[in-house]
Amino acid sequence: MSHVFGRGPARLPTAVRGEGCYLHDAEGRAYLDGSGGAAVSCLGHSDAEVRAAIHAQLDRLAFAHTGFFTSEPAERLADLLVANAPEGIDRVYLLSGGSEAVEAAIKLARQYFLEIGQPGRHRIIARRQSYHGNTLGALAAGGNAWRREKFAPLLIETHHIAPCFEYRERREDESPEDYGLRAANALEAEIERLGPETVMAFIAEPVVGATAGAVPAVPGYFRRIREICDRHGVLLILDEVMCGMGRTGRFFACEEDGIAPDIVTIAKGLGAGYVPVGAMLASARVHDAIAGGSGSFMHGHTYHAHVLAAAGAEAVVRRILEGGLVPRVRAQGAKLEAALRETFGQHPHVGDIRGRGLFRGIELVEDRDTKRPFDPGLKLHARVKSSAMAEGLIVYPAGGTVDGRAGDHVLIAPPFIIEDAQIGELVDKLARALGAALAR
Ligand code: PLP
């Protein structure tokens, strides 16, 4: 009998040790961490430099409340992030996770418009099949029907347009570029429908993670989105909680799309699982409107910019940037993609293989020609997860890929340190797990 309030009724194995790309349970079983949990553990589970940095900081100072002090690790981390951030990003607000970062982004957008004398702007536009977190503001922004349903009466007003989802939404007679324009123009139509003077922000994941399975936008989509936001005075918030920090082969995923946001959120890979941390980064324009207006952002948490978390994150970011891990993600990501295509490219129930860098998804379908998903009642994604665990593999499958209810995908997001042989092990184990799940 456990007193831990777990995620569900199942009794899970007890994790006791982490080493490189593997987790070990109390029964002595090893699991290759093919998804870094949920795209978290980008450095594996035993990085010596990060551990040393956390130990050293703990011996100096663990906590100093941000109402009274700043700290050396927070200052250094903010400098490092801004030096490597998209153009215009100038300030870093450190938090304890992704949902907190999204909440802060939403509130900052609202306060920005109050400061610049546009109090009518309060509406958020987001995309269906997105995930922005589980706190109420972030959940309201998210477009996953299943996750929102139970809490619908508690959610603030948000509006959702279609995602940029080439496999599901591009018409056969459209080029990817034409499709990208069509998908992006839905934002303009929605802003005009709502009234631009009421819309404060558009929020999107550059590569959609948990709720769609590593779906990047087609070329040109985000450039058009940026133009539309600028034309209507709407802030662009990019949620890079899952796809940022090198995961896609760029330090910030949006570099690939050739645009810069007004606000960007990061988490997961920022702490790499060593510390609970997230961050909201804002442009100088947004920050200065507040600094030169009422003076302070009306926000804060007891543990935001936690000193130990900042020290851990600083060490993680240094390892990613100075350890050459971003180019390594591109190289290993190409090998992972090739291995997935070789093993699953002709698989009768794999409809799509997609993603960037070490952020890959495979979408499972009952019928490849019609792209018909499996009956959601089968919970195929849950079967794949448990079959993979039985094989000694952690991947991150989910359902609702098509519309929040139907559809199954498997998200693959291994540590950036993954070796060639481990890519082979990952794909072999996944093939066996998928076979077992489909046979059940
Ligand atoms: N945003 C995105 C894109 C995410 O993938 C997640 C988590 O999966 C979140 C926000 C929420 O982050 P957290 O679980 O750290 O609160």
Tab-separated table of C-alpha atoms and ligand atoms in Angstrom:
chain	number	residue	atom	x	y	z
A	1	MET	CA	0.000	0.000	0.000
A	2	SER	CA	1.492	3.347	-1.105
A	3	HIS	CA	0.638	6.773	0.287
A	4	VAL	CA	2.015	8.530	-2.763
A	5	PHE	CA	-0.785	10.204	-4.756
A	6	GLY	CA	0.332	8.844	-8.096
A	7	ARG	CA	-0.755	9.591	-11.648
A	8	GLY	CA	-3.004	6.560	-11.883
A	9	PRO	CA	-3.972	3.278	-10.298
A	10	ALA	CA	-1.063	1.244	-11.699
A	11	ARG	CA	1.759	0.322	-9.345
A	12	LEU	CA	4.889	1.551	-11.095
A	13	PRO	CA	8.432	0.261	-10.722
A	14	THR	CA	10.609	2.191	-8.286
A	15	ALA	CA	13.439	4.074	-9.977
A	16	VAL	CA	16.584	3.904	-7.871
A	17	ARG	CA	19.514	4.819	-10.091
A	18	GLY	CA	20.343	6.656	-13.283
A	19	GLU	CA	23.423	6.162	-15.404
A	20	GLY	CA	23.972	7.736	-18.824
A	21	CYS	CA	20.967	6.969	-21.030
A	22	TYR	CA	19.602	4.313	-18.643
A	23	LEU	CA	17.349	4.254	-15.594
A	24	HIS	CA	17.435	1.301	-13.191
A	25	ASP	CA	14.609	0.108	-10.966
A	26	ALA	CA	14.643	-1.509	-7.537
A	27	GLU	CA	14.269	-4.961	-9.109
A	28	GLY	CA	17.520	-4.447	-11.002
A	29	ARG	CA	15.939	-3.877	-14.401
A	30	ALA	CA	17.515	-1.351	-16.789
A	31	TYR	CA	15.504	0.882	-19.113
A	32	LEU	CA	16.916	2.784	-22.064
A	33	ASP	CA	15.440	6.267	-21.667
A	34	GLY	CA	14.327	6.823	-25.239
A	35	SER	CA	12.211	9.839	-24.394
A	36	GLY	CA	14.073	11.448	-21.483
A	37	GLY	CA	10.826	10.875	-19.547
A	38	ALA	CA	8.850	13.576	-21.322
A	39	ALA	CA	11.724	15.152	-23.293
A	40	VAL	CA	13.443	16.205	-20.082
A	41	SER	CA	16.680	14.281	-19.546
A	42	CYS	CA	18.735	15.725	-22.392
A	43	LEU	CA	22.063	14.985	-20.685
A	44	GLY	CA	21.220	11.511	-19.473
A	45	HIS	CA	21.007	10.685	-15.806
A	46	SER	CA	24.499	11.070	-14.408
A	47	ASP	CA	26.181	14.115	-15.913
A	48	ALA	CA	29.303	14.761	-13.834
A	49	GLU	CA	29.549	18.510	-14.477
A	50	VAL	CA	25.952	19.233	-13.603
A	51	ARG	CA	26.136	17.140	-10.461
A	52	ALA	CA	29.324	18.895	-9.379
A	53	ALA	CA	27.804	22.344	-9.998
A	54	ILE	CA	24.739	21.502	-7.914
A	55	HIS	CA	26.828	20.077	-5.075
A	56	ALA	CA	29.086	23.143	-5.051
A	57	GLN	CA	26.160	25.565	-5.042
A	58	LEU	CA	24.408	23.675	-2.270
A	59	ASP	CA	27.474	24.117	-0.098
A	60	ARG	CA	27.493	27.906	-0.716
A	61	LEU	CA	23.855	28.970	-0.840
A	62	ALA	CA	20.647	27.086	-1.629
A	63	PHE	CA	17.979	29.787	-1.435
A	64	ALA	CA	17.610	33.545	-1.171
A	65	HIS	CA	14.161	35.048	-1.698
A	66	THR	CA	13.849	37.102	-4.893
A	67	GLY	CA	12.037	39.838	-2.972
A	68	PHE	CA	15.328	40.556	-1.223
A	69	PHE	CA	18.192	39.333	-3.401
A	70	THR	CA	19.317	38.345	-6.836
A	71	SER	CA	21.918	35.565	-7.037
A	72	GLU	CA	25.097	34.864	-8.953
A	73	PRO	CA	23.763	31.701	-10.666
A	74	ALA	CA	20.555	33.486	-11.751
A	75	GLU	CA	22.525	36.410	-13.182
A	76	ARG	CA	24.963	34.153	-15.028
A	77	LEU	CA	22.201	31.915	-16.367
A	78	ALA	CA	20.193	34.904	-17.616
A	79	ASP	CA	23.286	36.317	-19.375
A	80	LEU	CA	23.971	32.967	-21.002
A	81	LEU	CA	20.401	32.461	-22.172
A	82	VAL	CA	20.056	35.994	-23.558
A	83	ALA	CA	23.394	35.726	-25.377
A	84	ASN	CA	22.013	32.674	-27.194
A	85	ALA	CA	18.363	33.705	-27.511
A	86	PRO	CA	16.439	34.847	-30.585
A	87	GLU	CA	16.866	38.481	-31.587
A	88	GLY	CA	15.284	41.019	-29.268
A	89	ILE	CA	15.010	38.717	-26.247
A	90	ASP	CA	16.601	40.526	-23.324
A	91	ARG	CA	15.186	39.381	-19.980
A	92	VAL	CA	14.839	36.029	-18.230
A	93	TYR	CA	12.239	35.317	-15.558
A	94	LEU	CA	13.184	32.055	-13.855
A	95	LEU	CA	10.486	29.691	-12.621
A	96	SER	CA	10.098	26.107	-11.462
A	97	GLY	CA	8.656	24.421	-14.553
A	98	GLY	CA	6.909	24.750	-17.877
A	99	SER	CA	3.372	25.495	-16.727
A	100	GLU	CA	4.633	28.273	-14.476
A	101	ALA	CA	6.552	29.735	-17.406
A	102	VAL	CA	3.408	29.746	-19.560
A	103	GLU	CA	1.323	31.309	-16.779
A	104	ALA	CA	3.907	34.063	-16.437
A	105	ALA	CA	3.926	34.614	-20.209
A	106	ILE	CA	0.151	35.015	-20.304
A	107	LYS	CA	0.123	37.452	-17.400
A	108	LEU	CA	3.046	39.405	-18.819
A	109	ALA	CA	1.216	39.797	-22.133
A	110	ARG	CA	-1.817	41.156	-20.319
A	111	GLN	CA	0.161	43.584	-18.193
A	112	TYR	CA	2.117	44.770	-21.251
A	113	PHE	CA	-1.081	45.927	-22.922
A	114	LEU	CA	-2.241	47.694	-19.773
A	115	GLU	CA	1.096	49.505	-19.604
A	116	ILE	CA	0.920	50.681	-23.221
A	117	GLY	CA	-2.662	51.884	-22.883
A	118	GLN	CA	-4.524	49.105	-24.695
A	119	PRO	CA	-6.616	47.632	-21.865
A	120	GLY	CA	-9.096	46.027	-24.260
A	121	ARG	CA	-6.575	43.375	-25.256
A	122	HIS	CA	-7.118	40.233	-23.186
A	123	ARG	CA	-7.843	37.407	-25.626
A	124	ILE	CA	-5.451	34.553	-26.313
A	125	ILE	CA	-5.430	32.610	-29.547
A	126	ALA	CA	-3.760	29.200	-29.542
A	127	ARG	CA	-3.940	26.059	-31.665
A	128	ARG	CA	-5.862	22.846	-31.376
A	129	GLN	CA	-3.763	19.805	-30.489
A	130	SER	CA	-1.320	21.914	-28.517
A	131	TYR	CA	-0.172	21.489	-24.938
A	132	HIS	CA	0.945	24.366	-22.769
A	133	GLY	CA	0.725	22.899	-19.265
A	134	ASN	CA	-1.698	21.820	-16.597
A	135	THR	CA	-2.223	24.921	-14.447
A	136	LEU	CA	-5.474	26.685	-15.260
A	137	GLY	CA	-4.134	29.463	-17.496
A	138	ALA	CA	-1.818	27.136	-19.373
A	139	LEU	CA	-4.532	24.479	-19.667
A	140	ALA	CA	-6.908	27.083	-21.072
A	141	ALA	CA	-4.328	28.015	-23.700
A	142	GLY	CA	-3.749	24.366	-24.615
A	143	GLY	CA	-5.872	22.946	-27.378
A	144	ASN	CA	-6.147	19.306	-26.367
A	145	ALA	CA	-9.847	18.540	-25.995
A	146	TRP	CA	-9.397	15.565	-23.681
A	147	ARG	CA	-7.169	17.373	-21.178
A	148	ARG	CA	-9.438	20.439	-21.090
A	149	GLU	CA	-12.810	18.722	-20.863
A	150	LYS	CA	-13.172	18.113	-17.112
A	151	PHE	CA	-12.011	21.603	-16.212
A	152	ALA	CA	-13.814	23.547	-18.932
A	153	PRO	CA	-15.936	25.656	-16.510
A	154	LEU	CA	-12.755	26.878	-14.805
A	155	LEU	CA	-10.861	27.935	-17.910
A	156	ILE	CA	-10.351	31.518	-19.085
A	157	GLU	CA	-11.501	32.528	-22.542
A	158	THR	CA	-9.191	31.278	-25.272
A	159	HIS	CA	-9.671	30.664	-28.968
A	160	HIS	CA	-8.166	27.885	-31.015
A	161	ILE	CA	-7.249	27.707	-34.669
A	162	ALA	CA	-6.112	24.582	-36.542
A	163	PRO	CA	-2.524	23.486	-36.004
A	164	CYS	CA	0.043	23.396	-38.790
A	165	PHE	CA	-0.051	19.623	-39.173
A	166	GLU	CA	1.093	18.620	-42.639
A	167	TYR	CA	0.356	14.891	-42.406
A	168	ARG	CA	-3.234	15.467	-41.331
A	169	GLU	CA	-4.193	18.800	-42.873
A	170	ARG	CA	-2.300	19.515	-46.105
A	171	ARG	CA	-4.429	18.916	-49.162
A	172	GLU	CA	-2.962	16.855	-51.969
A	173	ASP	CA	-3.207	19.766	-54.400
A	174	GLU	CA	-1.231	22.088	-52.085
A	175	SER	CA	2.528	22.579	-51.840
A	176	PRO	CA	3.855	22.643	-48.264
A	177	GLU	CA	4.389	26.411	-48.649
A	178	ASP	CA	0.837	27.014	-49.856
A	179	TYR	CA	-0.485	24.914	-47.035
A	180	GLY	CA	1.656	26.876	-44.550
A	181	LEU	CA	0.156	30.144	-45.770
A	182	ARG	CA	-3.358	28.772	-45.545
A	183	ALA	CA	-2.768	27.467	-42.032
A	184	ALA	CA	-1.174	30.732	-40.877
A	185	ASN	CA	-3.883	32.867	-42.461
A	186	ALA	CA	-6.372	31.205	-40.111
A	187	LEU	CA	-4.766	33.317	-37.397
A	188	GLU	CA	-5.506	36.529	-39.248
A	189	ALA	CA	-9.096	35.471	-39.843
A	190	GLU	CA	-9.502	34.702	-36.140
A	191	ILE	CA	-7.946	38.008	-35.041
A	192	GLU	CA	-10.291	39.873	-37.373
A	193	ARG	CA	-13.290	37.872	-36.188
A	194	LEU	CA	-12.537	38.655	-32.542
A	195	GLY	CA	-11.475	42.255	-33.188
A	196	PRO	CA	-7.741	43.011	-33.126
A	197	GLU	CA	-8.215	45.511	-30.306
A	198	THR	CA	-9.276	42.606	-28.043
A	199	VAL	CA	-6.508	40.116	-28.879
A	200	MET	CA	-3.322	40.156	-26.798
A	201	ALA	CA	-1.359	37.095	-27.829
A	202	PHE	CA	-0.962	34.085	-30.057
A	203	ILE	CA	0.780	31.133	-28.420
A	204	ALA	CA	2.205	28.110	-30.225
A	205	GLU	CA	4.799	25.374	-29.889
A	206	PRO	CA	7.280	25.623	-32.807
A	207	VAL	CA	7.384	21.815	-32.825
A	208	VAL	CA	4.262	20.389	-31.174
A	209	GLY	CA	5.222	17.820	-28.574
A	210	ALA	CA	3.088	15.829	-26.152
A	211	THR	CA	-0.297	16.173	-27.823
A	212	ALA	CA	0.627	15.630	-31.469
A	213	GLY	CA	3.985	13.827	-31.513
A	214	ALA	CA	6.833	16.049	-32.753
A	215	VAL	CA	5.008	18.026	-35.424
A	216	PRO	CA	7.103	20.836	-36.932
A	217	ALA	CA	5.511	23.576	-39.009
A	218	VAL	CA	6.011	23.620	-42.756
A	219	PRO	CA	8.487	26.178	-44.177
A	220	GLY	CA	7.139	29.711	-44.148
A	221	TYR	CA	4.325	29.098	-41.676
A	222	PHE	CA	5.898	30.909	-38.732
A	223	ARG	CA	7.203	33.778	-40.871
A	224	ARG	CA	3.629	34.418	-41.931
A	225	ILE	CA	2.454	34.095	-38.319
A	226	ARG	CA	5.047	36.690	-37.284
A	227	GLU	CA	3.833	39.094	-39.994
A	228	ILE	CA	0.210	38.686	-38.932
A	229	CYS	CA	1.033	39.279	-35.257
A	230	ASP	CA	3.002	42.416	-36.152
A	231	ARG	CA	0.298	43.739	-38.424
A	232	HIS	CA	-2.333	43.456	-35.695
A	233	GLY	CA	-0.179	44.393	-32.695
A	234	VAL	CA	-0.545	40.913	-31.190
A	235	LEU	CA	2.296	39.425	-29.108
A	236	LEU	CA	3.801	36.164	-30.332
A	237	ILE	CA	4.495	33.736	-27.487
A	238	LEU	CA	6.445	30.639	-28.470
A	239	ASP	CA	6.254	27.707	-26.087
A	240	GLU	CA	9.585	25.915	-26.309
A	241	VAL	CA	9.159	24.075	-23.024
A	242	MET	CA	9.545	20.753	-24.811
A	243	CYS	CA	11.234	21.603	-28.104
A	244	GLY	CA	13.770	24.167	-26.873
A	245	MET	CA	17.274	23.913	-25.415
A	246	GLY	CA	18.792	22.063	-28.346
A	247	ARG	CA	16.220	19.276	-28.639
A	248	THR	CA	15.477	19.990	-32.321
A	249	GLY	CA	19.090	20.585	-33.330
A	250	ARG	CA	18.873	24.335	-32.704
A	251	PHE	CA	19.295	25.886	-29.279
A	252	PHE	CA	15.898	27.552	-29.718
A	253	ALA	CA	13.631	25.629	-32.082
A	254	CYS	CA	12.324	28.820	-33.725
A	255	GLU	CA	15.784	29.538	-35.196
A	256	GLU	CA	14.914	26.944	-37.834
A	257	ASP	CA	11.736	28.858	-38.695
A	258	GLY	CA	13.653	32.117	-39.065
A	259	ILE	CA	11.617	34.161	-36.616
A	260	ALA	CA	11.908	35.646	-33.139
A	261	PRO	CA	9.070	35.741	-30.593
A	262	ASP	CA	8.145	38.525	-28.176
A	263	ILE	CA	8.053	36.028	-25.331
A	264	VAL	CA	9.394	32.470	-25.222
A	265	THR	CA	8.995	29.801	-22.555
A	266	ILE	CA	11.485	27.040	-21.788
A	267	ALA	CA	11.751	24.303	-19.118
A	268	LYS	CA	12.377	20.529	-19.432
A	269	GLY	CA	15.807	20.511	-21.137
A	270	LEU	CA	16.779	23.637	-19.177
A	271	GLY	CA	17.102	21.604	-15.998
A	272	ALA	CA	17.565	18.293	-17.802
A	273	GLY	CA	15.831	16.621	-14.847
A	274	TYR	CA	18.578	17.608	-12.394
A	275	VAL	CA	16.611	20.563	-11.031
A	276	PRO	CA	12.983	21.663	-11.384
A	277	VAL	CA	13.280	24.851	-13.418
A	278	GLY	CA	11.620	26.783	-16.210
A	279	ALA	CA	11.923	30.257	-17.628
A	280	MET	CA	9.982	32.919	-19.440
A	281	LEU	CA	12.131	35.103	-21.669
A	282	ALA	CA	10.825	38.466	-22.830
A	283	SER	CA	11.905	41.008	-25.394
A	284	ALA	CA	13.322	44.337	-24.293
A	285	ARG	CA	10.227	46.022	-25.753
A	286	VAL	CA	7.860	44.043	-23.530
A	287	HIS	CA	10.051	44.288	-20.457
A	288	ASP	CA	10.743	47.995	-20.871
A	289	ALA	CA	7.077	48.872	-21.244
A	290	ILE	CA	6.617	47.601	-17.705
A	291	ALA	CA	9.906	48.883	-16.305
A	292	GLY	CA	9.162	52.334	-17.711
A	293	GLY	CA	5.494	52.174	-16.715
A	294	SER	CA	4.227	50.858	-13.412
A	295	GLY	CA	7.727	49.537	-12.696
A	296	SER	CA	7.121	45.943	-11.776
A	297	PHE	CA	5.528	42.820	-13.188
A	298	MET	CA	2.742	41.850	-10.830
A	299	HIS	CA	3.785	38.253	-10.414
A	300	GLY	CA	6.133	36.033	-8.424
A	301	HIS	CA	6.452	32.733	-6.595
A	302	THR	CA	8.312	31.796	-3.437
A	303	TYR	CA	10.623	29.529	-5.352
A	304	HIS	CA	11.072	31.440	-8.575
A	305	ALA	CA	14.723	31.902	-9.521
A	306	HIS	CA	15.619	29.336	-6.862
A	307	VAL	CA	19.379	29.587	-6.435
A	308	LEU	CA	20.128	25.864	-6.558
A	309	ALA	CA	17.856	25.427	-9.580
A	310	ALA	CA	19.555	28.325	-11.349
A	311	ALA	CA	22.992	26.829	-10.668
A	312	GLY	CA	21.879	23.460	-12.010
A	313	ALA	CA	20.353	25.061	-15.107
A	314	GLU	CA	23.458	27.141	-15.717
A	315	ALA	CA	25.558	23.969	-15.689
A	316	VAL	CA	23.095	22.248	-18.039
A	317	VAL	CA	23.117	25.119	-20.527
A	318	ARG	CA	26.920	25.265	-20.449
A	319	ARG	CA	27.105	21.525	-21.113
A	320	ILE	CA	24.714	21.872	-24.057
A	321	LEU	CA	26.430	24.895	-25.585
A	322	GLU	CA	30.069	24.333	-24.695
A	323	GLY	CA	29.941	20.540	-25.044
A	324	GLY	CA	28.982	20.789	-28.715
A	325	LEU	CA	25.698	19.040	-28.040
A	326	VAL	CA	23.533	21.083	-30.412
A	327	PRO	CA	25.436	19.912	-33.525
A	328	ARG	CA	25.524	16.458	-31.961
A	329	VAL	CA	21.714	16.492	-31.766
A	330	ARG	CA	21.626	17.217	-35.493
A	331	ALA	CA	24.024	14.355	-36.257
A	332	GLN	CA	22.414	11.797	-33.949
A	333	GLY	CA	18.965	13.040	-34.938
A	334	ALA	CA	19.692	12.276	-38.592
A	335	LYS	CA	20.798	8.762	-37.604
A	336	LEU	CA	17.691	8.272	-35.486
A	337	GLU	CA	15.483	9.426	-38.330
A	338	ALA	CA	17.233	7.068	-40.772
A	339	ALA	CA	16.849	4.149	-38.357
A	340	LEU	CA	13.157	4.922	-37.803
A	341	ARG	CA	12.551	5.140	-41.549
A	342	GLU	CA	14.378	1.902	-42.178
A	343	THR	CA	12.475	0.001	-39.498
A	344	PHE	CA	9.045	1.617	-39.722
A	345	GLY	CA	8.972	3.237	-43.180
A	346	GLN	CA	6.992	0.356	-44.663
A	347	HIS	CA	5.203	-0.696	-41.498
A	348	PRO	CA	1.490	-1.129	-42.259
A	349	HIS	CA	0.490	0.732	-39.095
A	350	VAL	CA	2.976	3.602	-39.130
A	351	GLY	CA	1.395	6.456	-41.059
A	352	ASP	CA	3.986	9.174	-40.497
A	353	ILE	CA	7.527	9.576	-39.196
A	354	ARG	CA	8.360	13.201	-38.375
A	355	GLY	CA	10.225	15.668	-36.229
A	356	ARG	CA	13.553	17.430	-35.997
A	357	GLY	CA	16.840	16.597	-34.301
A	358	LEU	CA	16.385	14.211	-31.390
A	359	PHE	CA	12.679	15.034	-31.243
A	360	ARG	CA	10.833	12.486	-33.347
A	361	GLY	CA	7.333	11.121	-33.557
A	362	ILE	CA	5.705	8.194	-35.279
A	363	GLU	CA	1.974	8.260	-35.823
A	364	LEU	CA	0.123	4.951	-35.663
A	365	VAL	CA	-2.823	4.328	-37.975
A	366	GLU	CA	-5.097	1.416	-38.617
A	367	ASP	CA	-4.992	2.119	-42.345
A	368	ARG	CA	-2.098	3.883	-44.055
A	369	ASP	CA	-3.974	4.805	-47.227
A	370	THR	CA	-6.885	6.520	-45.549
A	371	LYS	CA	-4.870	7.554	-42.439
A	372	ARG	CA	-7.731	6.113	-40.372
A	373	PRO	CA	-6.706	6.006	-36.700
A	374	PHE	CA	-7.222	3.018	-34.429
A	375	ASP	CA	-10.336	2.843	-32.275
A	376	PRO	CA	-9.483	5.061	-29.277
A	377	GLY	CA	-11.106	2.421	-27.059
A	378	LEU	CA	-8.127	0.138	-27.742
A	379	LYS	CA	-5.798	2.629	-26.046
A	380	LEU	CA	-3.047	1.491	-28.346
A	381	HIS	CA	-0.711	4.204	-27.078
A	382	ALA	CA	-0.971	2.842	-23.516
A	383	ARG	CA	-0.245	-0.663	-24.792
A	384	VAL	CA	2.846	0.573	-26.614
A	385	LYS	CA	4.041	2.253	-23.418
A	386	SER	CA	3.668	-0.864	-21.301
A	387	SER	CA	5.096	-3.164	-23.987
A	388	ALA	CA	8.090	-0.851	-24.295
A	389	MET	CA	8.626	-0.871	-20.518
A	390	ALA	CA	8.545	-4.681	-20.649
A	391	GLU	CA	11.275	-4.481	-23.316
A	392	GLY	CA	13.347	-2.167	-21.120
A	393	LEU	CA	12.576	0.970	-23.113
A	394	ILE	CA	11.020	4.276	-22.143
A	395	VAL	CA	9.186	6.142	-24.894
A	396	TYR	CA	6.383	8.694	-24.582
A	397	PRO	CA	3.252	7.544	-26.433
A	398	ALA	CA	-0.042	9.414	-26.281
A	399	GLY	CA	-3.509	9.302	-27.770
A	400	GLY	CA	-5.764	11.944	-29.255
A	401	THR	CA	-3.270	12.810	-31.982
A	402	VAL	CA	-5.922	13.573	-34.594
A	403	ASP	CA	-8.488	15.580	-32.666
A	404	GLY	CA	-7.821	15.209	-28.963
A	405	ARG	CA	-9.648	11.857	-28.824
A	406	ALA	CA	-8.710	9.618	-31.753
A	407	GLY	CA	-5.205	8.863	-32.941
A	408	ASP	CA	-2.026	7.458	-31.399
A	409	HIS	CA	1.582	8.496	-31.625
A	410	VAL	CA	4.880	7.661	-29.992
A	411	LEU	CA	7.214	10.499	-29.035
A	412	ILE	CA	10.928	9.727	-29.052
A	413	ALA	CA	13.304	12.195	-27.402
A	414	PRO	CA	16.460	10.486	-26.166
A	415	PRO	CA	19.344	12.163	-24.329
A	416	PHE	CA	21.674	14.220	-26.542
A	417	ILE	CA	24.515	11.898	-25.486
A	418	ILE	CA	22.895	8.858	-27.093
A	419	GLU	CA	25.431	6.672	-28.927
A	420	ASP	CA	24.929	5.031	-32.309
A	421	ALA	CA	24.506	1.553	-30.801
A	422	GLN	CA	21.863	2.882	-28.418
A	423	ILE	CA	19.911	4.342	-31.347
A	424	GLY	CA	19.863	0.817	-32.761
A	425	GLU	CA	18.785	-0.586	-29.391
A	426	LEU	CA	16.016	2.014	-29.119
A	427	VAL	CA	14.568	1.289	-32.546
A	428	ASP	CA	14.839	-2.514	-32.139
A	429	LYS	CA	13.090	-2.438	-28.768
A	430	LEU	CA	10.427	-0.087	-30.111
A	431	ALA	CA	9.760	-2.415	-33.056
A	432	ARG	CA	9.308	-5.362	-30.679
A	433	ALA	CA	7.102	-3.283	-28.359
A	434	LEU	CA	4.932	-2.103	-31.227
A	435	GLY	CA	4.591	-5.658	-32.478
A	436	ALA	CA	3.542	-6.849	-29.024
A	437	ALA	CA	1.102	-3.955	-28.565
A	438	LEU	CA	-0.556	-4.606	-31.926
A	439	ALA	CA	-0.800	-8.339	-31.222
A	440	ARG	CA	-2.576	-7.878	-27.882
B	1	PLP	N1	4.455	23.515	-22.539
B	1	PLP	C1	4.814	22.453	-23.272
B	1	PLP	C2	5.040	22.617	-24.748
B	1	PLP	C3	4.979	21.209	-22.668
B	1	PLP	O1	5.313	20.142	-23.405
B	1	PLP	C4	4.770	21.097	-21.268
B	1	PLP	C5	4.904	19.771	-20.603
B	1	PLP	O2	4.862	18.744	-21.211
B	1	PLP	C6	4.402	22.233	-20.553
B	1	PLP	C7	4.266	23.432	-21.217
B	1	PLP	C8	4.192	22.160	-19.073
B	1	PLP	O3	5.403	21.978	-18.428
B	1	PLP	P1	5.450	21.366	-16.943
B	1	PLP	O4	4.966	19.967	-17.048
B	1	PLP	O5	6.905	21.491	-16.577
B	1	PLP	O6	4.595	22.226	-16.098
